[in-house]
mmCIF file of C-alpha atoms in Angstrom:
data_model
loop_
_atom_site.group_PDB
_atom_site.id
_atom_site.type_symbol
_atom_site.label_atom_id
_atom_site.label_comp_id
_atom_site.label_asym_id
_atom_site.label_seq_id
_atom_site.Cartn_x
_atom_site.Cartn_y
_atom_site.Cartn_z
ATOM 1 C CA UNK A 23 -38.390 53.311 31.935
ATOM 2 C CA UNK A 24 -41.096 55.661 29.678
ATOM 3 C CA UNK A 25 -37.991 58.046 30.383
ATOM 4 C CA UNK A 26 -35.562 55.690 29.351
ATOM 5 C CA UNK A 27 -37.576 55.203 26.189
ATOM 6 C CA UNK A 28 -37.651 58.521 25.216
ATOM 7 C CA UNK A 29 -34.132 58.926 25.732
ATOM 8 C CA UNK A 30 -33.359 56.103 23.371
ATOM 9 C CA UNK A 31 -35.288 57.372 20.907
ATOM 10 C CA UNK A 32 -33.685 60.322 20.156
ATOM 11 C CA UNK A 33 -30.806 58.594 20.224
ATOM 12 C CA UNK A 34 -32.150 56.861 17.164
ATOM 13 C CA UNK A 35 -30.181 56.491 13.929
ATOM 14 C CA UNK A 36 -33.409 56.713 11.988
ATOM 15 C CA UNK A 37 -35.898 58.233 11.108
ATOM 16 C CA UNK A 38 -38.513 58.174 13.674
ATOM 17 C CA UNK A 39 -41.154 59.025 11.345
ATOM 18 C CA UNK A 40 -40.264 56.492 8.508
ATOM 19 C CA UNK A 41 -39.822 53.751 11.216
ATOM 20 C CA UNK A 42 -43.701 54.205 11.178
ATOM 21 C CA UNK A 43 -43.984 54.818 7.589
ATOM 22 C CA UNK A 44 -42.635 50.729 8.380
ATOM 23 C CA UNK A 45 -44.662 49.630 11.404
ATOM 24 C CA UNK A 46 -47.798 51.259 8.780
ATOM 25 C CA UNK A 47 -46.165 48.913 5.560
ATOM 26 C CA UNK A 48 -46.149 46.110 8.141
ATOM 27 C CA UNK A 49 -49.278 46.116 9.217
ATOM 28 C CA UNK A 50 -51.392 46.935 6.080
ATOM 29 C CA UNK A 51 -49.389 43.643 4.845
ATOM 30 C CA UNK A 52 -49.895 41.632 7.360
ATOM 31 C CA UNK A 53 -53.504 42.504 8.013
ATOM 32 C CA UNK A 54 -54.553 43.211 4.226
ATOM 33 C CA UNK A 55 -52.706 39.945 3.130
ATOM 34 C CA UNK A 56 -52.183 41.087 -0.811
ATOM 35 C CA UNK A 57 -54.146 44.409 -1.621
ATOM 36 C CA UNK A 58 -51.895 46.106 -2.738
ATOM 37 C CA UNK A 59 -51.296 43.323 -5.764
ATOM 38 C CA UNK A 60 -55.398 42.837 -6.225
ATOM 39 C CA UNK A 61 -55.110 46.961 -6.491
ATOM 40 C CA UNK A 62 -52.813 47.325 -8.996
ATOM 41 C CA UNK A 63 -54.731 44.020 -10.578
ATOM 42 C CA UNK A 64 -57.670 46.047 -10.963
ATOM 43 C CA UNK A 65 -56.173 49.039 -11.940
ATOM 44 C CA UNK A 66 -55.041 46.923 -14.898
ATOM 45 C CA UNK A 67 -58.022 45.430 -16.290
ATOM 46 C CA UNK A 68 -60.093 48.387 -15.699
ATOM 47 C CA UNK A 69 -57.680 51.481 -16.264
ATOM 48 C CA UNK A 70 -58.550 53.120 -13.362
ATOM 49 C CA UNK A 71 -57.155 53.226 -10.983
ATOM 50 C CA UNK A 72 -58.154 52.400 -7.319
ATOM 51 C CA UNK A 73 -58.636 55.126 -5.220
ATOM 52 C CA UNK A 74 -57.335 52.876 -2.635
ATOM 53 C CA UNK A 75 -54.274 52.573 -4.302
ATOM 54 C CA UNK A 76 -53.314 56.319 -3.172
ATOM 55 C CA UNK A 77 -53.873 55.955 0.220
ATOM 56 C CA UNK A 78 -51.579 52.951 1.208
ATOM 57 C CA UNK A 79 -48.183 52.329 3.014
ATOM 58 C CA UNK A 80 -45.086 51.696 1.193
ATOM 59 C CA UNK A 81 -41.825 50.381 3.080
ATOM 60 C CA UNK A 82 -39.318 53.269 2.628
ATOM 61 C CA UNK A 83 -36.238 53.345 0.776
ATOM 62 C CA UNK A 84 -33.753 53.654 4.069
ATOM 63 C CA UNK A 85 -35.327 51.163 6.222
ATOM 64 C CA UNK A 86 -36.283 47.941 2.952
ATOM 65 C CA UNK A 87 -33.065 46.030 4.586
ATOM 66 C CA UNK A 88 -34.747 45.926 7.658
ATOM 67 C CA UNK A 89 -37.935 44.295 6.311
ATOM 68 C CA UNK A 90 -36.536 42.204 3.821
ATOM 69 C CA UNK A 91 -34.335 40.935 7.184
ATOM 70 C CA UNK A 92 -37.058 40.469 8.537
ATOM 71 C CA UNK A 93 -39.738 38.208 5.944
ATOM 72 C CA UNK A 94 -36.615 36.772 5.421
ATOM 73 C CA UNK A 95 -36.657 35.426 9.329
ATOM 74 C CA UNK A 96 -40.200 35.013 9.569
ATOM 75 C CA UNK A 97 -40.483 33.317 6.646
ATOM 76 C CA UNK A 98 -37.888 30.920 9.154
ATOM 77 C CA UNK A 99 -40.788 30.545 11.869
ATOM 78 C CA UNK A 100 -40.780 27.973 13.595
ATOM 79 C CA UNK A 101 -44.645 27.250 14.722
ATOM 80 C CA UNK A 102 -46.462 24.859 16.436
ATOM 81 C CA UNK A 103 -49.902 24.798 17.360
ATOM 82 C CA UNK A 104 -49.610 28.321 17.453
ATOM 83 C CA UNK A 105 -47.388 30.762 16.106
ATOM 84 C CA UNK A 106 -44.115 31.555 18.361
ATOM 85 C CA UNK A 107 -42.617 35.169 18.126
ATOM 86 C CA UNK A 108 -39.190 35.417 16.795
ATOM 87 C CA UNK A 109 -36.654 34.298 19.596
ATOM 88 C CA UNK A 110 -32.812 36.488 19.855
ATOM 89 C CA UNK A 111 -31.794 33.071 18.810
ATOM 90 C CA UNK A 112 -33.400 32.872 15.883
ATOM 91 C CA UNK A 113 -32.034 37.158 14.884
ATOM 92 C CA UNK A 114 -28.542 36.054 16.141
ATOM 93 C CA UNK A 115 -28.354 32.919 14.021
ATOM 94 C CA UNK A 116 -29.931 34.853 10.964
ATOM 95 C CA UNK A 117 -27.196 37.484 10.905
ATOM 96 C CA UNK A 118 -24.451 35.210 11.831
ATOM 97 C CA UNK A 119 -24.994 33.884 8.497
ATOM 98 C CA UNK A 120 -25.365 36.485 7.377
ATOM 99 C CA UNK A 121 -22.549 37.592 8.877
ATOM 100 C CA UNK A 122 -23.783 40.551 9.626
ATOM 101 C CA UNK A 123 -23.469 42.632 12.797
ATOM 102 C CA UNK A 124 -26.812 44.303 13.261
ATOM 103 C CA UNK A 125 -27.822 47.523 15.795
ATOM 104 C CA UNK A 126 -29.883 47.100 18.686
ATOM 105 C CA UNK A 127 -32.256 49.675 16.812
ATOM 106 C CA UNK A 128 -32.416 47.245 13.580
ATOM 107 C CA UNK A 129 -33.363 44.243 16.335
ATOM 108 C CA UNK A 130 -35.440 46.515 18.684
ATOM 109 C CA UNK A 131 -37.996 47.209 15.098
ATOM 110 C CA UNK A 132 -37.293 43.453 13.891
ATOM 111 C CA UNK A 133 -39.120 42.629 17.207
ATOM 112 C CA UNK A 134 -41.461 45.702 16.671
ATOM 113 C CA UNK A 135 -41.953 44.168 13.519
ATOM 114 C CA UNK A 136 -42.689 40.603 14.688
ATOM 115 C CA UNK A 137 -45.344 41.663 17.776
ATOM 116 C CA UNK A 138 -47.221 42.789 14.592
ATOM 117 C CA UNK A 139 -46.734 40.054 12.536
ATOM 118 C CA UNK A 140 -47.828 38.318 15.791
ATOM 119 C CA UNK A 141 -51.155 40.400 16.135
ATOM 120 C CA UNK A 142 -52.174 39.255 13.088
ATOM 121 C CA UNK A 143 -51.532 36.261 12.772
ATOM 122 C CA UNK A 144 -53.365 36.334 15.957
ATOM 123 C CA UNK A 145 -56.711 38.607 14.758
ATOM 124 C CA UNK A 146 -56.680 36.243 11.107
ATOM 125 C CA UNK A 147 -56.652 33.078 14.245
ATOM 126 C CA UNK A 148 -60.043 34.260 16.241
ATOM 127 C CA UNK A 149 -61.615 35.245 13.448
ATOM 128 C CA UNK A 150 -61.526 31.986 11.989
ATOM 129 C CA UNK A 151 -62.241 29.887 15.630
ATOM 130 C CA UNK A 152 -65.391 32.907 15.485
ATOM 131 C CA UNK A 153 -66.685 32.108 11.793
ATOM 132 C CA UNK A 154 -66.290 28.248 12.785
ATOM 133 C CA UNK A 155 -67.766 28.224 16.203
ATOM 134 C CA UNK A 156 -71.519 26.569 16.375
ATOM 135 C CA UNK A 157 -74.399 28.988 16.726
ATOM 136 C CA UNK A 158 -76.483 28.160 19.173
#
């Protein structure tokens, strides 16, 4: 399997470093919910740019459209007792409505973004559950 994955990476139409930048950006957005906006607000109010602002990941321009696709699907996500992953049928319906024929690599990136979002929700849920559990 790893051999197949390494072959797929060599046939990539996207720069792997840009894909990683996008994944880092997603993790930052889901784990730090709005940290960039907060830091920019501090900068506007104080006139002093927080050092942390320089260390934040940016969404690479070349993959911004994939991020937008993902966020649009993410915002329409079905959820019940827990947050469910985006299904391939959800993606197919979305792209069909948009009249877009995504590359398999774009689908793969969206799945990786979804995994980051789901992990962030799971971690947040566990932290809230732990916080709300009475201590003995």
